Coordinates of C-alpha atoms and ligand atoms in Angstrom, one line a residue:
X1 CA -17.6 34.1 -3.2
X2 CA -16.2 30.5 -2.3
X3 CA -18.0 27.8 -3.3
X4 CA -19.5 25.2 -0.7
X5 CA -19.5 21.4 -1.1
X6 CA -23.1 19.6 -2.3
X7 CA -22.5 17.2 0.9
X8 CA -22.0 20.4 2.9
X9 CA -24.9 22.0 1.6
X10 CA -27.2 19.0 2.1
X11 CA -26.4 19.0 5.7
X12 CA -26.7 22.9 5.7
X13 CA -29.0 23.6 9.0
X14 CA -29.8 27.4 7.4
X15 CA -31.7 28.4 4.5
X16 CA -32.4 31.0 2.0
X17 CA -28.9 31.9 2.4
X18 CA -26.8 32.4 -1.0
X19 CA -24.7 29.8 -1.9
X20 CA -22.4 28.8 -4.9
X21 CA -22.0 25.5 -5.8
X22 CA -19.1 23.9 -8.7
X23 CA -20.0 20.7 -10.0
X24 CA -20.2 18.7 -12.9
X25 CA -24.1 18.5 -14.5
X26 CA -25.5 14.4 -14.1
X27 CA -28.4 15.1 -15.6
X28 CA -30.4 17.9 -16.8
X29 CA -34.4 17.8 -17.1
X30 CA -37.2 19.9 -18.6
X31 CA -34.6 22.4 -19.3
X32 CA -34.9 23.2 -15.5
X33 CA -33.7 20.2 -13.3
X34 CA -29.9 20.3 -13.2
X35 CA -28.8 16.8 -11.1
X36 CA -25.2 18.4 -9.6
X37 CA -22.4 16.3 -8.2
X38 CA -19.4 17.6 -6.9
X39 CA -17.8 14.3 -5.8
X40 CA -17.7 14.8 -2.4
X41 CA -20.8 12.7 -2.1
X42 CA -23.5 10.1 -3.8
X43 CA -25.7 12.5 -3.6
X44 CA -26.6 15.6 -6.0
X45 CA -27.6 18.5 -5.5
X46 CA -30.7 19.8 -7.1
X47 CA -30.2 23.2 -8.9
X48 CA -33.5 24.6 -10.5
X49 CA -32.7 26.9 -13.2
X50 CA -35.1 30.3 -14.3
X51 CA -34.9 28.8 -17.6
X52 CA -37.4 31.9 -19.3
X53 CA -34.8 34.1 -18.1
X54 CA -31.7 32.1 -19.1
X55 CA -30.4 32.7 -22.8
X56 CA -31.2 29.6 -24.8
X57 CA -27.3 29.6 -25.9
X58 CA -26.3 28.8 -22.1
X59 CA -29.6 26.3 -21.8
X60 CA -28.3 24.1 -24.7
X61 CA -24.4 24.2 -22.8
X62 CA -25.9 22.4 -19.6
X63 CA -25.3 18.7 -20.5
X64 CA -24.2 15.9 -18.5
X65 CA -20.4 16.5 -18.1
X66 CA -20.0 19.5 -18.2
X67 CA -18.6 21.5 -15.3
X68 CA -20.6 24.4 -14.1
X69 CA -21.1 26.8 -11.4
X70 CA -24.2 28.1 -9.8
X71 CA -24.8 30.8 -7.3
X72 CA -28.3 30.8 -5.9
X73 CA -30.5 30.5 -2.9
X74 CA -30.5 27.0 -1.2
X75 CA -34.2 26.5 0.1
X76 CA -36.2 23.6 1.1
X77 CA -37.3 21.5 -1.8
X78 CA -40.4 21.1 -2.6
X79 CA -39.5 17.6 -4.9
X80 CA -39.5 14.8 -3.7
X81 CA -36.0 12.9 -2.8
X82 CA -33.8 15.6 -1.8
X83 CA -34.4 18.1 1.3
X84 CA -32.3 21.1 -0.4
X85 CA -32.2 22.9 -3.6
X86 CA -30.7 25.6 -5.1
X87 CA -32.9 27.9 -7.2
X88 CA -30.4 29.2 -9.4
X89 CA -29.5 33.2 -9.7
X90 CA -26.4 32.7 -11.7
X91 CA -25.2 30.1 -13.8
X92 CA -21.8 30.1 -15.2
X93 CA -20.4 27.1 -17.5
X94 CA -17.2 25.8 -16.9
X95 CA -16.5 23.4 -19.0
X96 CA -18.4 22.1 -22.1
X97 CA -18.7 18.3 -22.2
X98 CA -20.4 17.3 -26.0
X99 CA -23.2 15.2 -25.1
X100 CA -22.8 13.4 -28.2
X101 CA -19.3 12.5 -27.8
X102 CA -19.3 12.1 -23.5
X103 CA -18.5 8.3 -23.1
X104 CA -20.8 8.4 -19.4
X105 CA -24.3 8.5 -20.3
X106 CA -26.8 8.9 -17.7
X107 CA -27.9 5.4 -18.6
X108 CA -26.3 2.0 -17.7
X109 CA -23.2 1.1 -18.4
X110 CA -21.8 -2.2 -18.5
X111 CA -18.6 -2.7 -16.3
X112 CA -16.2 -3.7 -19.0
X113 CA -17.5 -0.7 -21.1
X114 CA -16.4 1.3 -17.7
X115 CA -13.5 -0.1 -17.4
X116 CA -12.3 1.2 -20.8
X117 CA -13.1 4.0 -19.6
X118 CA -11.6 4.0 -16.0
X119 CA -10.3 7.9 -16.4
X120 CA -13.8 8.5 -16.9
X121 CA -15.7 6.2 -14.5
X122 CA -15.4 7.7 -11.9
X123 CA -17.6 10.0 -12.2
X124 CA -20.3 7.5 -12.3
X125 CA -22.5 6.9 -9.1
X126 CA -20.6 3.3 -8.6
X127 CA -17.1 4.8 -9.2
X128 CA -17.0 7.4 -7.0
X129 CA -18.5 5.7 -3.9
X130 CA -16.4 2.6 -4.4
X131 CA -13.2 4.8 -4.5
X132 CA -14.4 6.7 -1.9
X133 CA -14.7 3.6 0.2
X134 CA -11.1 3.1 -0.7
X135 CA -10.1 6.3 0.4
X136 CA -11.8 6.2 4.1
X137 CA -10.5 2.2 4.7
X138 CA -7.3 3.3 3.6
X139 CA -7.4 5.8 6.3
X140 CA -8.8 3.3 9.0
X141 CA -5.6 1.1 8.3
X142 CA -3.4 3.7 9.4
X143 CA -5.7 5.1 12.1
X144 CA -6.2 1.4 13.5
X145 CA -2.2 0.9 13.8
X146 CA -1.6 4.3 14.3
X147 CA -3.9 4.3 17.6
X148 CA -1.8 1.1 18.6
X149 CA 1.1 2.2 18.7
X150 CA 2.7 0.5 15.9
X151 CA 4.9 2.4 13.4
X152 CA 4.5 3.0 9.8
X153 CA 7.5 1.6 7.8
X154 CA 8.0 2.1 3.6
X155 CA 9.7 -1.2 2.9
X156 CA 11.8 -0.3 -0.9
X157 CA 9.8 -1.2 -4.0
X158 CA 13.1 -2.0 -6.1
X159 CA 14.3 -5.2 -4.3
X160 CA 17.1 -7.2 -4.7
X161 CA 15.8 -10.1 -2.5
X162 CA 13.6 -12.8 -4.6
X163 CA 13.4 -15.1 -2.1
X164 CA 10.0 -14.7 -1.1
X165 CA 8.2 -16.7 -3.3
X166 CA 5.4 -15.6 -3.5
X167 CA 4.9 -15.1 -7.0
X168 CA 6.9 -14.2 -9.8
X169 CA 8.4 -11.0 -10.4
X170 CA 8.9 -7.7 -12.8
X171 CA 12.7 -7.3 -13.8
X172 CA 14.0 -3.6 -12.9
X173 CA 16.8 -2.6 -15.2
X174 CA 18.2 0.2 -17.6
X175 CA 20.0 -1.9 -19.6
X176 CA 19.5 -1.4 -23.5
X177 CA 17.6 -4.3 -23.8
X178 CA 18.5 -4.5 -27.4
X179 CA 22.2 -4.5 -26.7
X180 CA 22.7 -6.1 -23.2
X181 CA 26.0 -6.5 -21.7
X182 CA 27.5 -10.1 -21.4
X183 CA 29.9 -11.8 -19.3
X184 CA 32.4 -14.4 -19.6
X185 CA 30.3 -16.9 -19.7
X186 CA 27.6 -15.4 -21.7
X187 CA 24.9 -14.2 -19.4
X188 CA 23.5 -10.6 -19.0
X189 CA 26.0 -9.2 -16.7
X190 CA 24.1 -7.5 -14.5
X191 CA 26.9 -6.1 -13.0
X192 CA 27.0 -3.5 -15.7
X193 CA 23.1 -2.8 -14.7
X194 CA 22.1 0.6 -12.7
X195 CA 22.1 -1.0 -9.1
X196 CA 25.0 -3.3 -9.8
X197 CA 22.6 -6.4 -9.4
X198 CA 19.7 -8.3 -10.4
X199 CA 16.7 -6.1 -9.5
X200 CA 13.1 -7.0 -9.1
X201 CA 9.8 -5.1 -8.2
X202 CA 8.7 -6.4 -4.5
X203 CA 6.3 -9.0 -3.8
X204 CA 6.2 -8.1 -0.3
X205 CA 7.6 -5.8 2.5
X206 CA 7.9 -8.8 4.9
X207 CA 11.3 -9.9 4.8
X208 CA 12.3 -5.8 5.5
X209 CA 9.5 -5.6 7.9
X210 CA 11.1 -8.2 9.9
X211 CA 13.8 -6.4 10.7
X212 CA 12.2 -3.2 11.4
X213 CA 9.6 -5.8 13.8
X214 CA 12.9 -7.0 15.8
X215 CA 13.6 -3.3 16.5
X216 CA 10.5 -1.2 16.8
X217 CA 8.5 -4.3 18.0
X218 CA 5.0 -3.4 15.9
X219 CA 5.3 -1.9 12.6
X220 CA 3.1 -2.5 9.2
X221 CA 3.9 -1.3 6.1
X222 CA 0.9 -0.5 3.2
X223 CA 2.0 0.4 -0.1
X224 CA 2.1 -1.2 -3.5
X225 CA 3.5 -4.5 -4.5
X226 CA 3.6 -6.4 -7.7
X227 CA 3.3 -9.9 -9.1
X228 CA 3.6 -11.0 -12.9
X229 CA 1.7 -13.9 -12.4
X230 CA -0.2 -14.8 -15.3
X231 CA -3.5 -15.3 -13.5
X232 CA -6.5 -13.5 -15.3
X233 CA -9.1 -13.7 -12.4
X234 CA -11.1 -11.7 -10.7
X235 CA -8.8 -11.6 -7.6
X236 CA -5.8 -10.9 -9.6
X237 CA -4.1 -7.5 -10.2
X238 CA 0.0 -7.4 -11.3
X239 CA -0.1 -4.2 -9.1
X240 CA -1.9 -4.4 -5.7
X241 CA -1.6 -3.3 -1.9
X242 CA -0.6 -5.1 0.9
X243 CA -0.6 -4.5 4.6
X244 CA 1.4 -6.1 6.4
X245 CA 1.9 -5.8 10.2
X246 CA 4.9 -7.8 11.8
X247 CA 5.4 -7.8 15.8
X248 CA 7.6 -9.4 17.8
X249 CA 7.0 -11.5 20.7
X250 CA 3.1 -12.4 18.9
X251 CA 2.7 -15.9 18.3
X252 CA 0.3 -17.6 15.8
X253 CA -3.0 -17.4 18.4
X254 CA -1.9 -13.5 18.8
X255 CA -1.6 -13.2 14.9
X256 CA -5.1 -14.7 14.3
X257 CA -6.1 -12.1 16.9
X258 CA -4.5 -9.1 15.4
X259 CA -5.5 -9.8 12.1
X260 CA -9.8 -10.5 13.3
X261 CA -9.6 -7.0 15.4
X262 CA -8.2 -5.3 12.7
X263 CA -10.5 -6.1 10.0
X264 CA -13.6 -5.7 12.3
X265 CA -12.0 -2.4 13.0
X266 CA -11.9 -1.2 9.6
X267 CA -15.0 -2.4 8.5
X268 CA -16.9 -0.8 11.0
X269 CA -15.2 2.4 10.4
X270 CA -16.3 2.5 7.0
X271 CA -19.9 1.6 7.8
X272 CA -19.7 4.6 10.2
X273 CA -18.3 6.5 7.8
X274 CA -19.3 5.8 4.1
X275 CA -23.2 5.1 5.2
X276 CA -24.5 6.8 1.9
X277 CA -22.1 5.0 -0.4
X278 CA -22.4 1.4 0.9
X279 CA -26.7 2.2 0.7
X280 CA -25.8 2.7 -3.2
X281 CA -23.4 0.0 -3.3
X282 CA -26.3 -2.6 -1.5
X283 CA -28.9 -1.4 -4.2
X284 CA -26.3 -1.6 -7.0
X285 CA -25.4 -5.2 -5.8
X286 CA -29.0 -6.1 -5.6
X287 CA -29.6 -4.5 -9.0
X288 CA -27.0 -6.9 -10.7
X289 CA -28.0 -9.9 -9.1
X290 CA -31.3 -10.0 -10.4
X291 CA -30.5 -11.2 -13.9
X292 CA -28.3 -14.3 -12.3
X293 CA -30.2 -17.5 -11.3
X294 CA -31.0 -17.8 -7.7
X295 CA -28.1 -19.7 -6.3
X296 CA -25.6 -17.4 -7.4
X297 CA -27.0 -14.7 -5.6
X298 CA -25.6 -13.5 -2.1
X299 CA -27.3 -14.9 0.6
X300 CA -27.2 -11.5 2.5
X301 CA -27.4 -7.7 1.6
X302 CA -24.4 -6.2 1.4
X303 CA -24.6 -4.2 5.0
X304 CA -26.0 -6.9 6.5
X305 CA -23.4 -9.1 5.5
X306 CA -20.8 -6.4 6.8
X307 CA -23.0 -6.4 10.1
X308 CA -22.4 -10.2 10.2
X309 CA -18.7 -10.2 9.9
X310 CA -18.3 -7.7 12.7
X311 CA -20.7 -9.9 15.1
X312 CA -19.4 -13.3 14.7
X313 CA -16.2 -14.8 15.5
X314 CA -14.1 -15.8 12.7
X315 CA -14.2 -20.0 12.9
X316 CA -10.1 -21.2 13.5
X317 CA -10.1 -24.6 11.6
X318 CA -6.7 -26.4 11.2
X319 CA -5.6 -27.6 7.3
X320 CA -6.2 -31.1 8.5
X321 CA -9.6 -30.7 10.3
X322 CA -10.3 -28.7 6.1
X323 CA -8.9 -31.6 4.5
X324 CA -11.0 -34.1 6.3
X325 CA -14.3 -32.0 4.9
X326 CA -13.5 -30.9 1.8
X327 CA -12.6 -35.0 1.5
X328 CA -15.9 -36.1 2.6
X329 CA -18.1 -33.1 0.7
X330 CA -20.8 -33.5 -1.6
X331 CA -18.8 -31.5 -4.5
X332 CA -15.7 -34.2 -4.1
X333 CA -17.6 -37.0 -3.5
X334 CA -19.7 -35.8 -7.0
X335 CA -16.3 -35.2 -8.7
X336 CA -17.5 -31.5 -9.1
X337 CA -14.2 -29.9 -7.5
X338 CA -11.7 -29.3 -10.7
X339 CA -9.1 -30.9 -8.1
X340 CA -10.2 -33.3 -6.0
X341 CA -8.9 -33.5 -2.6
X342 CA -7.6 -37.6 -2.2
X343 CA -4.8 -36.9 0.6
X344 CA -3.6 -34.8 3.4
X345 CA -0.8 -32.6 1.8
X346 CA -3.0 -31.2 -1.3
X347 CA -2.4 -27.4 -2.0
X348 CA -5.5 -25.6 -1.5
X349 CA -7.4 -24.3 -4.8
X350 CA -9.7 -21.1 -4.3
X351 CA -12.6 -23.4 -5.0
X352 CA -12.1 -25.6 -1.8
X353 CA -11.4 -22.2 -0.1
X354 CA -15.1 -21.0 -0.9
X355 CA -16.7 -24.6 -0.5
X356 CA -15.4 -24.2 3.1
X357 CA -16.6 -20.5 3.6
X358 CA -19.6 -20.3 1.5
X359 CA -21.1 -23.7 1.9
X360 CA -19.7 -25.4 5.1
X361 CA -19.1 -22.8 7.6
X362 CA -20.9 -20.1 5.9
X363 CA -18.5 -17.3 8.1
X364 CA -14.8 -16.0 7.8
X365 CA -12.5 -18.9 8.5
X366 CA -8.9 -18.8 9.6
X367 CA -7.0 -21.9 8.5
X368 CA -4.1 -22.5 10.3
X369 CA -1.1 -25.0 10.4
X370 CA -0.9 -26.0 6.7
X371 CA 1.6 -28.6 5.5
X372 CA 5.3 -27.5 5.5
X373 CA 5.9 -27.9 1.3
X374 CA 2.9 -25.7 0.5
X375 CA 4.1 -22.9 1.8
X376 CA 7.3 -20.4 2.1
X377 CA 10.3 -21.0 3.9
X378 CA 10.2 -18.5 6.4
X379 CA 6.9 -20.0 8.2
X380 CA 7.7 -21.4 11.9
X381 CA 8.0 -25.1 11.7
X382 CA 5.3 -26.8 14.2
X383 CA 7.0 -29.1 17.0
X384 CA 6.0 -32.0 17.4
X385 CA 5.1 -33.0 14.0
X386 CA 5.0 -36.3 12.3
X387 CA 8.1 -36.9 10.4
X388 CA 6.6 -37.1 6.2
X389 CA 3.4 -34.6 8.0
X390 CA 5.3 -31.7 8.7
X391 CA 3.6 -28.5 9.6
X392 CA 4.4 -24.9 10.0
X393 CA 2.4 -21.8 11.6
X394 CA 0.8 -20.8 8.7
X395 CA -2.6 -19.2 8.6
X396 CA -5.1 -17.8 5.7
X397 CA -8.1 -15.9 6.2
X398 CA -10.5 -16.9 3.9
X399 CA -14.0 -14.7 3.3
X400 CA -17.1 -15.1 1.7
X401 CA -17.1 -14.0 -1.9
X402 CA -13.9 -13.6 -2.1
X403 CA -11.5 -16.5 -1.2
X404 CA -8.2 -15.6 0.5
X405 CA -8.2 -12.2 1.9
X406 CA -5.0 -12.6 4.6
X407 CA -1.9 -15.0 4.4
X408 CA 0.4 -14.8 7.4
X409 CA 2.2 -16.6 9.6
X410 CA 4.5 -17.3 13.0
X411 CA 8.0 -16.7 11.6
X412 CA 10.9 -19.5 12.1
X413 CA 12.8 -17.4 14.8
X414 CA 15.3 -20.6 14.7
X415 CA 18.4 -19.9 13.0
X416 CA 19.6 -23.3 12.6
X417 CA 16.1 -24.4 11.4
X418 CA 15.6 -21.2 8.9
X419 CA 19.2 -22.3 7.4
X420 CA 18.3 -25.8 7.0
X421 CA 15.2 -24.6 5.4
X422 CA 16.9 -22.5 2.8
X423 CA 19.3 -25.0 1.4
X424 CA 17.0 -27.8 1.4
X425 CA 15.0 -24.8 -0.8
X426 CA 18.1 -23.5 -2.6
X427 CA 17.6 -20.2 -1.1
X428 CA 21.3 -18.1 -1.4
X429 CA 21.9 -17.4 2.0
X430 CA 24.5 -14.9 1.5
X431 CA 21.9 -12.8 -0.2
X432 CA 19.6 -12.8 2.3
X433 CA 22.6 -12.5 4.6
X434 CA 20.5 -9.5 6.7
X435 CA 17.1 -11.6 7.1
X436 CA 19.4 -14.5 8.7
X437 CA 21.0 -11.4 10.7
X438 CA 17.6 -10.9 12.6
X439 CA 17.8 -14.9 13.5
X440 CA 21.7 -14.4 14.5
X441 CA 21.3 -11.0 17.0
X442 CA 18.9 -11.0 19.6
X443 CA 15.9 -13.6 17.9
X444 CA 12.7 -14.3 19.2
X445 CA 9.3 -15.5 18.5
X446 CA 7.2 -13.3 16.0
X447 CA 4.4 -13.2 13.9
X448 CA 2.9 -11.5 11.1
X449 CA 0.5 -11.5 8.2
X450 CA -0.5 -9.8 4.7
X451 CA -3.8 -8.5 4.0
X452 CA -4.7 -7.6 -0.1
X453 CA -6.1 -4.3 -0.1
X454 CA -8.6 -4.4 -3.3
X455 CA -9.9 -7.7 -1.4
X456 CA -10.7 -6.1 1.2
X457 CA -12.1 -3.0 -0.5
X458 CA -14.0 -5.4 -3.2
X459 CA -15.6 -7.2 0.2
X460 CA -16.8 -4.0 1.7
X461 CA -18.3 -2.9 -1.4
X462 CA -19.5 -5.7 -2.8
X463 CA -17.9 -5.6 -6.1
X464 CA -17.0 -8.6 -7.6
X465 CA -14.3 -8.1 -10.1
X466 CA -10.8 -6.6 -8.3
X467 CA -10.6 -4.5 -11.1
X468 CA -13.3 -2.2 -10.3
X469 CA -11.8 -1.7 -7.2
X470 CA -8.4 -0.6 -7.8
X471 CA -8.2 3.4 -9.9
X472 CA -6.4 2.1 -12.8
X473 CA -6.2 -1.9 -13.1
X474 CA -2.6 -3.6 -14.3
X475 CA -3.9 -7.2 -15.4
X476 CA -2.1 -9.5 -17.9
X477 CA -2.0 -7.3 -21.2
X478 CA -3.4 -4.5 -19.9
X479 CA -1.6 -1.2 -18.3
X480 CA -4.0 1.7 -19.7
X481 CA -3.7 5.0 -18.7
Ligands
LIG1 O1 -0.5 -14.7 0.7 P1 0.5 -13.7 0.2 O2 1.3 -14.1 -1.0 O3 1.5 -13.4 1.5 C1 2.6 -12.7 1.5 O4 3.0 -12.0 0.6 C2 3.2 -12.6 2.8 N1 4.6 -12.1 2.7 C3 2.4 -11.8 3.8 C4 3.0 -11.7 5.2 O5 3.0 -12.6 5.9 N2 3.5 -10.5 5.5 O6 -0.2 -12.3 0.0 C5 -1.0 -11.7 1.0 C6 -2.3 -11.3 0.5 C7 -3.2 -12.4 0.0 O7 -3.9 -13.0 1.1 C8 -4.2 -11.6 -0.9 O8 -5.2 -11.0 -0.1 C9 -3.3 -10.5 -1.5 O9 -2.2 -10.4 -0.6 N3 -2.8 -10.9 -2.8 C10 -3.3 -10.3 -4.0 N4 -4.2 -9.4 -4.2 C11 -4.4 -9.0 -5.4 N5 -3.8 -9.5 -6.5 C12 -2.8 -10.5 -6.3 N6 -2.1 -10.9 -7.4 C13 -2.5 -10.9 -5.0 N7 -1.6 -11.8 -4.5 C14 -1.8 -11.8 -3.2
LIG2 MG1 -1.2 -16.6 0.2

């Protein structure tokens, strides 16, 4: 007999059939209540055992953990909280899980405890909605593209570009590090190295995507990409996912566009599609918030806040219109920002970023045209700017909670201006020789962007650490599992 999925057999419109369900046990009560869950949804499945006519010896195996099977008839339950059980003919264990030595209680678990235990979490209640979550977003990304026409391109991992800079970078080599090769003049001759060259782990697909854009016109890539910045926040991973979408002809007003359909797309296909999970994830959020002091709190539940973000508008605000509020803001004026904001030039820091969200416009906010020396060289540089005020189509997407969610930008489709940019930079031209070829064959205006994955995925679910977010986390000092 094949077994059936719990979800399956909770939306089962026929009884009294005979069913077998796999699982593993959540909890087991009175020696009679087995709490199933098979993973395939929040919810378990009751199975009521006939415990006088069960040998003790198989009682005593059902703990939570282990992995068992049941065949049985699934009739309407007379319990309260679940419309299906199964009373249980046959019950087979799988897999023993000591309850004295089974890290997952049925208890709560604090999130750094669970985190040590991230090969294990996921069979928590939390853990497996969030990552299902994951999974069906993940799937709106391509199906939102997909349906649009744009193609999917796998930009390499192992780069040789490091012009980005957007952050530093993991060294790729095979090199015996503890007898590396030297040149003349007494550096690592990389020459001697697998690929011939300095290698690097990517930062970001864009500078490949570019090229693919000026030939397929709409493509987005979505895969891993790593930074060894040394930031230990709760927005920081060394090993995250990016989107990126890059189309020609777009311009910064079409990027902003792009970028606010496509979020509202996916999130509205997960609250289509993960309605169980993000109920869980609401309570859960709820749950936690209790113990902090009122102001910390979020103002909204966690679908409601979803609802919100696919209603409204995101606000456009220019870096200069920011600068002139975060200036004359309570928090500056009190000397509560860490950095105050004095002049028009200041980098953003993630605390001005959420001022401007949560406090001042209390909605997504795209802010566009930031100064020219705070951000990378291939932005598009504005005309008509004030010579010492220079600005370039840049725009971040900044969300409640969460800080910067999208960076992106009009590219310089100029190739005299790109060039100029790079040596005033010190960018090596000749290795970016095929980025400049884009510029040199057939240029034209284009636009693109780079959403973080576990941001988004930590917004939707309302999480509040990245690393809960992500299967395994890679954080400064930590690469378990
Ligand atoms: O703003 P970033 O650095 O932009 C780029 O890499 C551009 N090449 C994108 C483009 O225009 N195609 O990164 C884009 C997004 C950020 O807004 C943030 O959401 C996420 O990537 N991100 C991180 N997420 C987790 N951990 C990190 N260390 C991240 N760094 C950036
Ligand atoms: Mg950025």
């Amino acid at each position: 007999m094949r077994h059936t999925k719990v979800k399956d057999l909770l939306n089962s419109t026929t009884t009294l059939q005979e069913v077998n369900a796999k699982g593993w046990v959540r909890t087991f009560r009175n020696n009679q209540f087995i709490a199933l869950n098979d993973g395939s949804t929040i919810n378990n499945i009751q199975c009521v055992v006939d415990f006088e006519n069960t040998p003790e010896e198989t009682l005593k195996r059902i703990t939570t953990g282990a992995a068992v099977s049941v065949i049985g008839t699934l009739v309407e339950s007379k319990g309260a909280g679940q419309k299906y059980e199964i009373q249980v003919n046959k019950l087979e264990i799988l897999g023993d899980s000591d309850a004295e030595k089974f890290p997952m209680q049925p208890k709560k678990h604090s999130l750094e405890f669970l985190r040590e235990n991230a090969h294990l979490r996921v069979r928590t209640n939390a853990f497996g909605a969030i990552m299902r979550v994951r999974s069906v977003l993940s799937y709106a990304v391509h199906s939102y593209f997909q349906q649009k026409g744009f193609v999917y391109v796998n930009t390499p991992i192992i780069t040789g570009a490091d012009a980005e800079g957007a952050g530093e970078m993991f060294q790729v080599t095979s090199l015996p590090l503890d007898n590396l090769p030297k040149n003349e003049e007494g550096n690592i001759d990389f020459k001697e190295d697998f690929f011939g060259k300095h290698t690097n782990l990517t930062v970001s697909g864009q500078l490949e995507g570019e090229t693919f854009a000026m030939a397929l016109g709409q493509i987005y890539t979505f895969g891993p990409t790593f930074r060894a910045e040394n930031s230990n926040t709760s927005r920081h991973l060394a090993e995250f996912w990016m989107i990126e979408p890059e189309v020609a002809f777009n311009d910064l007003d079409d990027n902003m566009d792009l970028a606010e359909d496509f979020i509202q797309y996916v999130i509205k296909y997960a609250l289509d599609n993960c309605g169980d999970d993000l109920k869980f994830l609401e309570g859960r959020l709820l749950e936690e918030e209790k113990s902090k002091p009122q102001a910390d709190r979020s103002e909204m539940p966690l679908l409601e806040k979803l609802n919100f973000v696919l209603e409204n508008n995101f606000k456009r605000v220019s870096y200069t219109e920011a600068i002139d509020i975060l200036r004359d803001s309570t928090p500056n004026k009190k000397k509560k920002f860490s950095y105050l904001i004095n002049e028009w030039g200041a980098d953003l820091q993630s605390e001005h970023e959420r001022y401007l969200v949560e406090k001042h416009f209390k909605c997504p906010v795209i802010l566009y045209d930031y100064p020219a020396n705070i951000k990378a060289f291939y932005m598009r540089l504005n005309d008509n700017t004030e010579p010492g005020r220079e600005t370039v189509r840049a725009m971040d997407i900044l969300f409640p909670g969460i800080g910067e969610i999208v960076g992106g930008s009009e590219r310089e489709e100029r190739y005299d201006v790109l060039v100029q940019k790079m040596e005033a930079l010190g960018i090596d031209k000749e290795e970016l020789y095929w980025y400049l070829d884009t510029r040199r064959f057939g240029s034209a205006t284009h636009a693109g962007f780079g959403l973080g994955f576990e941001r988004l995925v930590l917004f939707v679910t309302g999480m509040t650490n990245i690393r809960d977010v992500i299967p395994f986390p890679r954080t400064p000092g930590s690469a378990e599992f």
